[in-house]
Coordinates of C-alpha atoms in Angstrom, one line a residue:
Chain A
X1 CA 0.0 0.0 0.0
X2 CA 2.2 2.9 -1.2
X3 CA 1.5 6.4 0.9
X4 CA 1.5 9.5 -1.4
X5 CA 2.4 12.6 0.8
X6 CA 0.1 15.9 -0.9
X7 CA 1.5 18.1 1.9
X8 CA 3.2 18.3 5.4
X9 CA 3.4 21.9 7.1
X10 CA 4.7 22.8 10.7
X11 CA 1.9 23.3 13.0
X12 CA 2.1 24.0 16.9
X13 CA 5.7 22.0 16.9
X14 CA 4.5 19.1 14.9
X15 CA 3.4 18.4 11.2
X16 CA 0.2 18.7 10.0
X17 CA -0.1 15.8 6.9
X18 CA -2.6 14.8 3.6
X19 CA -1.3 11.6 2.2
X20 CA -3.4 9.5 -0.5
X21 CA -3.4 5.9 -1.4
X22 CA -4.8 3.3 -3.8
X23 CA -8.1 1.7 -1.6
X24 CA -8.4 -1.7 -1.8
X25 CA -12.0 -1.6 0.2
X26 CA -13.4 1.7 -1.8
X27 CA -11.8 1.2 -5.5
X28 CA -10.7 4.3 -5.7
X29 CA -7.8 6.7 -4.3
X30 CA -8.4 7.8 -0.9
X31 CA -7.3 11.2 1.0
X32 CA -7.0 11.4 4.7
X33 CA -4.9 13.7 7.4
X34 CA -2.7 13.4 9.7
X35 CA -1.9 15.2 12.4
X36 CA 1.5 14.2 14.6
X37 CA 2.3 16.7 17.6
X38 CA 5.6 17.3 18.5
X39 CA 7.2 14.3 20.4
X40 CA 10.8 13.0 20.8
X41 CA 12.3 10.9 18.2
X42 CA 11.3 6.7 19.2
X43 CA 8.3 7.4 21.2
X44 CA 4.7 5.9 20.3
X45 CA 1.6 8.1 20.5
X46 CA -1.8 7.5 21.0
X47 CA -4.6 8.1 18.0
X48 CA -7.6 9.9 18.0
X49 CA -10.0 9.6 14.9
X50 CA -12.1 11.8 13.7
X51 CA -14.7 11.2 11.2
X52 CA -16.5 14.0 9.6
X53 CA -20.3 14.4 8.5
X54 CA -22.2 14.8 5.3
X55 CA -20.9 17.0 2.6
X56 CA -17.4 16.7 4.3
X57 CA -13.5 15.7 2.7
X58 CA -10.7 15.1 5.4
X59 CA -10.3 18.8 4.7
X60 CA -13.2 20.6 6.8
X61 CA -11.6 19.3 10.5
X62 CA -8.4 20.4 8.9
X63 CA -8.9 23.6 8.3
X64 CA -11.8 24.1 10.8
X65 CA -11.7 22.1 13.4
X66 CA -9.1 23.6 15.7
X67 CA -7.8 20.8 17.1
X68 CA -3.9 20.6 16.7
X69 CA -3.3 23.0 20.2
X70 CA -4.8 20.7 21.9
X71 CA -3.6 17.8 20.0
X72 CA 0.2 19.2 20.8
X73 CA -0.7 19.6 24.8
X74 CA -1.6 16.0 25.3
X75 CA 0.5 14.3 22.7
X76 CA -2.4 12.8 20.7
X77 CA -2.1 12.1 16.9
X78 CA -5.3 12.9 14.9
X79 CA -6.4 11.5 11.7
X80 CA -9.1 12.5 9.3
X81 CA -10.7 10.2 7.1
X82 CA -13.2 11.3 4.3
X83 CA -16.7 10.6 4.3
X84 CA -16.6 8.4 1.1
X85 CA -15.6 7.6 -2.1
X86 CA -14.9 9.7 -4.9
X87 CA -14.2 10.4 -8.6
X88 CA -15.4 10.1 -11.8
X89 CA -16.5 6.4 -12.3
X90 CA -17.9 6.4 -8.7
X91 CA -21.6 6.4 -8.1
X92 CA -23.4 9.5 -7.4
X93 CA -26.7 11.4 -6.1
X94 CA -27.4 14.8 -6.9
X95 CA -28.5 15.1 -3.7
X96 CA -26.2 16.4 -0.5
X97 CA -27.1 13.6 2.0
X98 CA -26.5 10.7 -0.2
X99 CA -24.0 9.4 -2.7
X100 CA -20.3 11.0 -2.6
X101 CA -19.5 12.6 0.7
X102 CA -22.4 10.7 2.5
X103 CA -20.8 7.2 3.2
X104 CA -22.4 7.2 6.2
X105 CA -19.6 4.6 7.7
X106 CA -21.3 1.7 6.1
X107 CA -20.8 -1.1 3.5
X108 CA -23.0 -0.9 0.3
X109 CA -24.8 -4.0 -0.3
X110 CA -27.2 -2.5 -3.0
X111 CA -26.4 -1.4 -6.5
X112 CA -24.7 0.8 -8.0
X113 CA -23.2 1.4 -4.4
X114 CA -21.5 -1.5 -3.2
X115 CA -18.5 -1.9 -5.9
X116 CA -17.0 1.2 -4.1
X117 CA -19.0 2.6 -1.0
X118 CA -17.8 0.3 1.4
X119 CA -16.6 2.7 4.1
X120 CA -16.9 0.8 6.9
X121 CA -14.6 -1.9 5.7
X122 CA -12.4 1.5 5.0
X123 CA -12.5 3.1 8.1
X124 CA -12.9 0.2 10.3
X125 CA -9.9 -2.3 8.7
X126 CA -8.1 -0.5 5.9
X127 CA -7.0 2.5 7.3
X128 CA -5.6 1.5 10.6
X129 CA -3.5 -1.4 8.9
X130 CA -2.5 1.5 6.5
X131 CA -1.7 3.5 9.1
X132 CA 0.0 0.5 11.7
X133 CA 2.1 -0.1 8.6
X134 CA 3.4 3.7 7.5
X135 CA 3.2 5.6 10.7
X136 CA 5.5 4.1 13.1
X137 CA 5.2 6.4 15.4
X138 CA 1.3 6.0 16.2
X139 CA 0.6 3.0 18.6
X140 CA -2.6 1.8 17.8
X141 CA -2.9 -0.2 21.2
X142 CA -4.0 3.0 22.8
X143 CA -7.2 4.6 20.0
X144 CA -10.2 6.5 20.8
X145 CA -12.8 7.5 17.8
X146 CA -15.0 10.7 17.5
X147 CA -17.1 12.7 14.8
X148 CA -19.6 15.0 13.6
X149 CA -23.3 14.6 13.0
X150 CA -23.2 11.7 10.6
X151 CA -19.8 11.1 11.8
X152 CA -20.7 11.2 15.4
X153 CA -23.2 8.2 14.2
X154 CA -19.9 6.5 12.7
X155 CA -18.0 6.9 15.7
X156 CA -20.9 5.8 17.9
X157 CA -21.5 2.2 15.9
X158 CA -17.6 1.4 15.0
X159 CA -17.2 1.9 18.6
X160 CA -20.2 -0.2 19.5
X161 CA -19.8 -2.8 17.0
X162 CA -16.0 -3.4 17.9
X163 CA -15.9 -3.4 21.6
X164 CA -12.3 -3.1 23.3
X165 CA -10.9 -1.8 20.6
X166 CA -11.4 2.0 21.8
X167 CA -10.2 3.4 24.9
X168 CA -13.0 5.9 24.3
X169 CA -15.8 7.2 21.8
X170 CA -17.4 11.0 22.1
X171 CA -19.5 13.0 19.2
X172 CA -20.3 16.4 18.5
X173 CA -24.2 16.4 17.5
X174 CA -24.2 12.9 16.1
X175 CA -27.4 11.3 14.5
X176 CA -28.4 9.3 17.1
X177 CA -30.2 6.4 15.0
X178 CA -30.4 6.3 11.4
X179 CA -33.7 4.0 11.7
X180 CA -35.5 6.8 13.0
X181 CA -34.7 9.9 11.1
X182 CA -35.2 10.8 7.0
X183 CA -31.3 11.0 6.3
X184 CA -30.9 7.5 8.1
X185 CA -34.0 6.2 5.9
X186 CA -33.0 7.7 2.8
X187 CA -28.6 6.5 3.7
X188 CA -29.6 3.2 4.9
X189 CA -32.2 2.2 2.5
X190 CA -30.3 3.2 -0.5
X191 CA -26.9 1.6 0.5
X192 CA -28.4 -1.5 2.2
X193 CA -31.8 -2.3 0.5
X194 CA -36.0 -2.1 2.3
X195 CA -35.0 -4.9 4.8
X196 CA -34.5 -2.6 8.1
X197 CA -32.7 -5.8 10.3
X198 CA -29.8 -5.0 8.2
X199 CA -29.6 -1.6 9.0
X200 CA -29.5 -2.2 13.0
X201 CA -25.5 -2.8 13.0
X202 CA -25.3 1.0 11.9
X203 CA -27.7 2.4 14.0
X204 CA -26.3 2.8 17.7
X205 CA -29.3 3.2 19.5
X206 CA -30.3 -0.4 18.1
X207 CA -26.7 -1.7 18.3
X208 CA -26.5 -0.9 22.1
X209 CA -31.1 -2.2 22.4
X210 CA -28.9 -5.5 21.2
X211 CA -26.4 -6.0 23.1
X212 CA -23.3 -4.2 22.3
X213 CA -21.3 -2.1 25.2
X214 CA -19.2 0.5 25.4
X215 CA -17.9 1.9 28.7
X216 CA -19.2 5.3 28.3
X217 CA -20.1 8.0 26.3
X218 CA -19.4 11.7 25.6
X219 CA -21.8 13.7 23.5
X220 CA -22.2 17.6 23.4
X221 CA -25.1 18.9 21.3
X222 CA -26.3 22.5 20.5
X223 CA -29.8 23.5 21.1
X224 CA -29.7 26.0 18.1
X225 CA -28.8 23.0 15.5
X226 CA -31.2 23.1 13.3
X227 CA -31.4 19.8 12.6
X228 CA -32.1 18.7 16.3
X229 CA -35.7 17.4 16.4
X230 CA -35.7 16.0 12.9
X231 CA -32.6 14.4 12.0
X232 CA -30.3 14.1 15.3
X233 CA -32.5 13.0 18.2
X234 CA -30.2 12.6 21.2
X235 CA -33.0 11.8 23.2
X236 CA -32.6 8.3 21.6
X237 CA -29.8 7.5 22.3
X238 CA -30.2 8.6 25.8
X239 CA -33.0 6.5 26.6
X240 CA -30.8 3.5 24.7
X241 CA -27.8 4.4 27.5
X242 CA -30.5 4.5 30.1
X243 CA -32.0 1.7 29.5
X244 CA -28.9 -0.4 29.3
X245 CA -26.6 1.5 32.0
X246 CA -24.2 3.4 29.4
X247 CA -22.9 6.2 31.4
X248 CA -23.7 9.5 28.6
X249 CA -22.8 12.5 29.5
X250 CA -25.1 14.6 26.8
X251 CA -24.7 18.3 27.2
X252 CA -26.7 20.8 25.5
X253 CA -25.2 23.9 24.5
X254 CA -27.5 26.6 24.6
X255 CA -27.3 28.8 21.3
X256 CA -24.9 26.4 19.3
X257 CA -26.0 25.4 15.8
X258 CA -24.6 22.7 14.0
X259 CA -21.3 24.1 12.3
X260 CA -17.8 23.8 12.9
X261 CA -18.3 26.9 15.0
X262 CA -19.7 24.1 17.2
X263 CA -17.5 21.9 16.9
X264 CA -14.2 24.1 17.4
X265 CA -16.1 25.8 20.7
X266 CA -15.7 22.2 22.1
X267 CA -12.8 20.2 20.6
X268 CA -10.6 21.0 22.7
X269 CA -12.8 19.4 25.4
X270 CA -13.0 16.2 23.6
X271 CA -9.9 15.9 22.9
X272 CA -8.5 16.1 26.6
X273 CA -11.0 13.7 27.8
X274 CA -10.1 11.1 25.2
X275 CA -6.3 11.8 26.1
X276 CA -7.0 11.3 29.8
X277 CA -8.5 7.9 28.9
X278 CA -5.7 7.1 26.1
X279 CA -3.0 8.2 28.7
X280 CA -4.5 5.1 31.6
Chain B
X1 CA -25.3 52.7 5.3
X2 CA -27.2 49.8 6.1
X3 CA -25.5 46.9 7.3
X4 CA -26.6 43.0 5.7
X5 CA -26.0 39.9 8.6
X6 CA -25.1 37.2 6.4
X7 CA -24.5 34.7 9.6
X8 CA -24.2 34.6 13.2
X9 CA -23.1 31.9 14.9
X10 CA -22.5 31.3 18.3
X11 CA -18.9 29.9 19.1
X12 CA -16.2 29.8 22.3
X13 CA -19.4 31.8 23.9
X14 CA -19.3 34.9 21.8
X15 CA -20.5 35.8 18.3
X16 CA -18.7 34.7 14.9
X17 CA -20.8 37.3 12.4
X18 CA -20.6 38.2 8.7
X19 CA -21.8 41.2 7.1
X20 CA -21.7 42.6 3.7
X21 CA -22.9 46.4 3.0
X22 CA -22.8 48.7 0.2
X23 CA -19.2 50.5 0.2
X24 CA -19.0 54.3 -1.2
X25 CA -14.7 53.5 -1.2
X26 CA -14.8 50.4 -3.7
X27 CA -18.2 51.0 -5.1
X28 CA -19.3 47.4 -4.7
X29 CA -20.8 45.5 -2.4
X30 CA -18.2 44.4 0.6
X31 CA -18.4 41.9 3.2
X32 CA -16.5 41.2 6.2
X33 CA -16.5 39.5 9.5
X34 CA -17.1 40.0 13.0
X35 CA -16.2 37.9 16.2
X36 CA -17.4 39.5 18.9
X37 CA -16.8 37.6 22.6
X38 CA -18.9 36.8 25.7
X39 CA -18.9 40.0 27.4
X40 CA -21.3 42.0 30.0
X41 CA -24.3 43.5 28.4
X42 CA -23.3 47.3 28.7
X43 CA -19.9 47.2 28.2
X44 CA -17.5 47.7 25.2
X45 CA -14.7 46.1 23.9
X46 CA -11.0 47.0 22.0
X47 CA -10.9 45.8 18.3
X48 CA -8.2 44.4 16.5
X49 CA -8.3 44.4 12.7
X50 CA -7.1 41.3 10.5
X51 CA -5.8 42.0 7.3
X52 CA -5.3 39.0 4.9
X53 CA -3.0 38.0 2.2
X54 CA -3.7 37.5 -1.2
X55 CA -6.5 35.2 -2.7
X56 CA -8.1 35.7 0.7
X57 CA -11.3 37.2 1.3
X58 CA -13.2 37.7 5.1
X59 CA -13.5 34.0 5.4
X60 CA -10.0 32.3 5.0
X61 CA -8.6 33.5 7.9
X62 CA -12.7 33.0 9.5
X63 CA -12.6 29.3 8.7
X64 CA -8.6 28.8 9.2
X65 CA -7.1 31.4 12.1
X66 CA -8.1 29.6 15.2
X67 CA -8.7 33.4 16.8
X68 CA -12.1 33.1 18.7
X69 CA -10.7 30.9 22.0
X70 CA -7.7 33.8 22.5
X71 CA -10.5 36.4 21.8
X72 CA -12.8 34.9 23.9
X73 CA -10.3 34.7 27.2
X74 CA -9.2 38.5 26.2
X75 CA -12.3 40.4 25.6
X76 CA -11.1 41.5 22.2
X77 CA -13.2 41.7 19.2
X78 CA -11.8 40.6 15.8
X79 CA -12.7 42.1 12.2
X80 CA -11.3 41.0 9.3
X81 CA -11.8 42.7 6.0
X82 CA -11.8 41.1 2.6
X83 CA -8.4 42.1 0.2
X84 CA -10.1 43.9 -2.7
X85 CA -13.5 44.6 -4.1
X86 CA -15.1 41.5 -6.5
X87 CA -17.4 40.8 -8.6
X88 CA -19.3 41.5 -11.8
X89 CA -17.8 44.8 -13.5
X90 CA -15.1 45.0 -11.4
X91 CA -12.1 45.2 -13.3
X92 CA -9.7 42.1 -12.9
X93 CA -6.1 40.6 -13.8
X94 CA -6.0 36.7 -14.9
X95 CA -2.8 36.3 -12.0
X96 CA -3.8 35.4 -8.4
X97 CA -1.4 38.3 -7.3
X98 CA -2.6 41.0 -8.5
X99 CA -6.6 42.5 -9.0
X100 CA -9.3 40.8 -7.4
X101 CA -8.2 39.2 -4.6
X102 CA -4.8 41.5 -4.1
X103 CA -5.8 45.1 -3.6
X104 CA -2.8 45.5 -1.5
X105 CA -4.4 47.8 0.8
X106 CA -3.6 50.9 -1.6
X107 CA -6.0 53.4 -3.2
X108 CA -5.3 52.9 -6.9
X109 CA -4.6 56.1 -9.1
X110 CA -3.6 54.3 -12.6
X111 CA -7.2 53.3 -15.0
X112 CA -8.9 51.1 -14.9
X113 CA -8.7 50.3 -11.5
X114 CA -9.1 53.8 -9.9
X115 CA -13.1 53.4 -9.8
X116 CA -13.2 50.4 -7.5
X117 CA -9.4 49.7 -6.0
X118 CA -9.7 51.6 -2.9
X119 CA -8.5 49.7 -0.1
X120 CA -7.0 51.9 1.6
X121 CA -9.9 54.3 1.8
X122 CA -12.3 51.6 2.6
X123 CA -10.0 50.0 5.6
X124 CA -8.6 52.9 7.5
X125 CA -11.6 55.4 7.1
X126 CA -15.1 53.4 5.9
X127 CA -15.3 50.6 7.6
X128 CA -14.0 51.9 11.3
X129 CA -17.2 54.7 10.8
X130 CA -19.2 51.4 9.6
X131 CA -18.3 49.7 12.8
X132 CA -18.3 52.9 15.1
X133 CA -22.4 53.4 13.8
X134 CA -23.6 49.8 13.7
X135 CA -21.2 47.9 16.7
X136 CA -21.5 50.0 19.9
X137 CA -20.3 47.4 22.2
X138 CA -16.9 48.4 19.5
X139 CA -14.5 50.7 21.2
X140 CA -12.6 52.4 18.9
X141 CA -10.6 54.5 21.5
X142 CA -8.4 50.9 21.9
X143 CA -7.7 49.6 18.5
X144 CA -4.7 47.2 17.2
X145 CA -4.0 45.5 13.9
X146 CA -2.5 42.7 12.1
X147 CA -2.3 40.6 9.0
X148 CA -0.3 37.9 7.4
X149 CA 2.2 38.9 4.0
X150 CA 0.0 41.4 2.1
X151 CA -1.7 41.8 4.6
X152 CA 0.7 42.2 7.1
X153 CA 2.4 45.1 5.2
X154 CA -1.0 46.3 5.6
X155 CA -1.5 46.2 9.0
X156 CA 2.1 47.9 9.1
X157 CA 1.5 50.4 6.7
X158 CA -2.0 51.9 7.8
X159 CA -0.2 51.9 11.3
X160 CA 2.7 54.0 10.3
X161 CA 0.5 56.0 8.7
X162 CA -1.9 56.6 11.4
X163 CA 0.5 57.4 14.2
X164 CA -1.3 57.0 17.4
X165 CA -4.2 55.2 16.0
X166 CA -3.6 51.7 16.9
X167 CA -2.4 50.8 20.4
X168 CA -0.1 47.8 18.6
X169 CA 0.8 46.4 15.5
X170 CA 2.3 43.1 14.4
X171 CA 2.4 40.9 11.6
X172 CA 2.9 37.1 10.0
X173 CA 5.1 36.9 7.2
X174 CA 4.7 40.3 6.3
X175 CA 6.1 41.8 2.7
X176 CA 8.0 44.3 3.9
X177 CA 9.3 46.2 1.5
X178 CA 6.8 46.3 -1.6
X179 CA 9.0 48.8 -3.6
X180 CA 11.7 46.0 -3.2
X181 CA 10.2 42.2 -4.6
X182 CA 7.9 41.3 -7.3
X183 CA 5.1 41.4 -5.9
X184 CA 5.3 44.7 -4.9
X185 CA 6.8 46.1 -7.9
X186 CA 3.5 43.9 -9.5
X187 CA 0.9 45.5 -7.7
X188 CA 1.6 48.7 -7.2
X189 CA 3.0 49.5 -10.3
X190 CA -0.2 48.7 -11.8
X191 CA -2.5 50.1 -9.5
X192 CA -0.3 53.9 -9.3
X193 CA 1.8 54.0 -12.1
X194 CA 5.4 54.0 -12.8
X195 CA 6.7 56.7 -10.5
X196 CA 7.8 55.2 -7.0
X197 CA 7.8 58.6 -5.3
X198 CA 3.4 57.4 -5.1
X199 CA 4.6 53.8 -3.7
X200 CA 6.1 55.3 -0.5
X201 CA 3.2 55.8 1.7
X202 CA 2.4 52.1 0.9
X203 CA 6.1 50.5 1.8
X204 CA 6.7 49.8 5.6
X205 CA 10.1 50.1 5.1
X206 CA 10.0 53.5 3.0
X207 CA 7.8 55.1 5.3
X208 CA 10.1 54.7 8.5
X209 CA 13.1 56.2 6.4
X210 CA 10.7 59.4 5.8
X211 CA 10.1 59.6 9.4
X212 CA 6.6 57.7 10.3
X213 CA 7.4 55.8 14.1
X214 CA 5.7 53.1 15.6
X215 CA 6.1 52.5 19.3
X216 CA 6.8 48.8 18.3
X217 CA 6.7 45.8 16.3
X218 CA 6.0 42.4 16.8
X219 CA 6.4 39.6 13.5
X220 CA 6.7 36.1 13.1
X221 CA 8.5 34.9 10.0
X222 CA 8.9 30.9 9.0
X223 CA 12.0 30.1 8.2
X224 CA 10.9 27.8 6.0
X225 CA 8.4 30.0 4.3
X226 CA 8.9 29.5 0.4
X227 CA 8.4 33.3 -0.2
X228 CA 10.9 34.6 2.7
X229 CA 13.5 35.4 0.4
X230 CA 12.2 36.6 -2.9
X231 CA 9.1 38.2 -1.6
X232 CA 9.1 39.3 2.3
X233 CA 12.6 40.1 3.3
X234 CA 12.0 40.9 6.8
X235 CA 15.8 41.7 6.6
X236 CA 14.9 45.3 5.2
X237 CA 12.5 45.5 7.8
X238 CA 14.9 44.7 10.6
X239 CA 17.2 47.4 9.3
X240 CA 14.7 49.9 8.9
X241 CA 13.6 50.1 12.5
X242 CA 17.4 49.4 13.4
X243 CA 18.2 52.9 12.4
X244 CA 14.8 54.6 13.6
X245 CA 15.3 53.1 16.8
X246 CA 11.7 51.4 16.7
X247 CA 11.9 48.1 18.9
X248 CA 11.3 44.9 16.4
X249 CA 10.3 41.8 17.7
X250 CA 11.5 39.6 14.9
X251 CA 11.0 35.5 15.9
X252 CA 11.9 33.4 13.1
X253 CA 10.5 30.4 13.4
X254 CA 12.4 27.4 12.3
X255 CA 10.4 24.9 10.0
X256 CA 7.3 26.7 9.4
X257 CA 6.0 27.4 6.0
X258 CA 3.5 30.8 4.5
X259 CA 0.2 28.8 5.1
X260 CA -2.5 29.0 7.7
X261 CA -0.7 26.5 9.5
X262 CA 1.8 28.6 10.5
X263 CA -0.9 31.4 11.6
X264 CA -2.6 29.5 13.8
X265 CA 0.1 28.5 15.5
X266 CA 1.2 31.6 16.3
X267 CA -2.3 33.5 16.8
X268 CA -2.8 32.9 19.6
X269 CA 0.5 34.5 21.2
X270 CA -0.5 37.6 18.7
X271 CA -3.7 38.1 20.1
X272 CA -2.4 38.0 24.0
X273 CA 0.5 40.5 23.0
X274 CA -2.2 43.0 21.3
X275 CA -4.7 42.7 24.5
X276 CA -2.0 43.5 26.7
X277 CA -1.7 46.7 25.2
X278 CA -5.5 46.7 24.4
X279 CA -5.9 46.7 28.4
X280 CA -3.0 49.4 29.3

């Protein structure tokens, strides 16, 4: 799996990457970034992912996100996947919430999808052994996952469906189960077909109703977002973590909508609190 | 001259605006942005004025500068202008370094930009009135500035030429010597004709030799900044307020490169050293 570097810059002591490669799971080339804070030469740091929402490229966290100060202070690599496959020769909607940059974090089983949107396979398998293999320096014994909106919903069911794995899992206005809100039904049916007991391994509120576990959960959420009621419903997923003894720690931001002015007010939250539990 | 909100969102507890209005200066429509922090009903706060380089408009250094948490712990309100007038029947140049998108912060003399090229107008005199009548919790009795290569010989020249205006000045990457690189020659050149006697007031360098003082200066240079030689040459900087006695801050910072990566980094630090004097 050769690594193509598009850029490395200097950024609070440490370097700020984009590197492509040839996907084996999506068909196509892939784009992601990394971020490495500053750390002397032989040590192993821990990794934080982030996976973005709809519309996004491994560029908006980039450039918006304002994680990297915080990133430095704790000694936590972040990497930044895309939200699906690409190009010309890849499947398309003309709509914004399904087709390229709406993977959702699942595999395709319907057609034209599956020959390339098989995202889960990506972020779940492909990417870490990428990254195990070309990025010495990130120890993948110590990982925590988070995300935005549709990937807060990726980070929620990767977490869930791969228990142990991650030290820790947090979101920033995720959508709490894609059974129960129109960009889940319209995601979901399209990629995986009418036959809803498929969908329930990428819905976390039905993941966690089944069975699976994580040890807790972070999950801030403005009440300005504009998508709140319809789409997000973190009252879902609250009654899931009730009902099955999840601690979740949801707290609403009053006057917060549901951009990456959101999301940088509180990265630097998330990221210290996944440190603390990548540091134990 | 009413004022158009494009968006308000809320973020590290304060507001991140944008506003466009109609400007007498460039004779098009301008927009710029606004981040104004949490802060005490009643009371008003110091502004400190961005200035971008070129390409940018209000947004890049919006979406990429990482400004709002230092703002937000300093009380300090943030404005940052766009870098020339656009649109439809505005005249333009096919380069990304000079015309739309690189008005240099100069009021143009030479046809056929003289109509709408007037950046230096519309940032030192229209917009402060614009903010003075529509932002009262803006107090323009404690104002600072900065900017990043154009923009930071901005931010240096409208201070030199203001003496006593701003409480402090400092710059990214500044070009500081436009009579004395390409792009300089370039820009203003076209905009006010051949005879360099017109460029002076619009070289940092050239106005210190005639006699304008600043009480200081504060700029951050990468060393490994791919315009630093050619372009920027803080060198005749350095040597300028050497023999006018002005104290220069000059940190060059090994490794870091002309991008937003390297403003962020340092913004932070910027911000803290403006406020201090923002407070006296």
């Amino acid at each position: 799996m050769p690594l193509e570097k598009l850029s490395e810059s200097r950024a609070f002591g440490g370097v700020q990457g984009v590197y492509r490669h040839a996907s084996e799971a999506t068909g196509t080339d892939m784009t992601f970034a990394v971020y490495v804070p500053p750390h002397e030469e032989g040590t192993r740091l821990p990794v934080l992912w982030y996976l973005s929402g709809l519309t996004c490229t491994h560029a908006n966290v980039m450039d918006k996100g304002e994680y990297r100060r915080a990133c430095a202070e704790h000694g936590v690599i972040l990497i930044a996947s895309d939200t699906s496959p690409r190009g010309e020769g890849v499947p398309d909607d003309a709509s914004w919430d399904f087709g390229q940059g709406a993977g959702f974090y699942v595999d395709a089983t319907e057609e034209p999808w599956a020959a390339n949107f098989r995202m889960k396979r990506y972020v779940e398998d492909e990417l870490p052994a990428l990254v195990a293999a070309e990025f010495p320096v990130a120890d993948l014994t110590r990982q925590s996952i988070f995300g935005h909106s549709m990937g807060g919903h990726g980070a929620l069911t990767i977490a869930l469906r791969n228990e142990g794995r991650f030290r820790s899992v947090s979101a920033f206005a995720p959508i709490a189960s894609p059974l129960n809100c129109p960009w889940g039904e319209k995601a979901l049916g399209g990629y995986l077909g009418a036959d809803k007991a498929a969908w329930r391994s990428y819905d976390a509120c039905a993941l966690i109703n089944d069975g699976a576990r994580v040890d807790e959960l972070l999950v801030d959420q403005g009440e300005a977002d504009g998508f709140l009621a319809e789409q997000l419903k973190p009252e879902l997923l609250a009654a899931a973590c009730e009902r099955a003894g999840i601690p979740l720690t949801l707290r609403m931001q009053a006057g917060y909508d549901h951009s990456y002015l959101f999301i940088l007010t509180f990265m630097a939250d998330h990221v210290a609190w996944h440190a603390e539990r990548l540091k134990k």
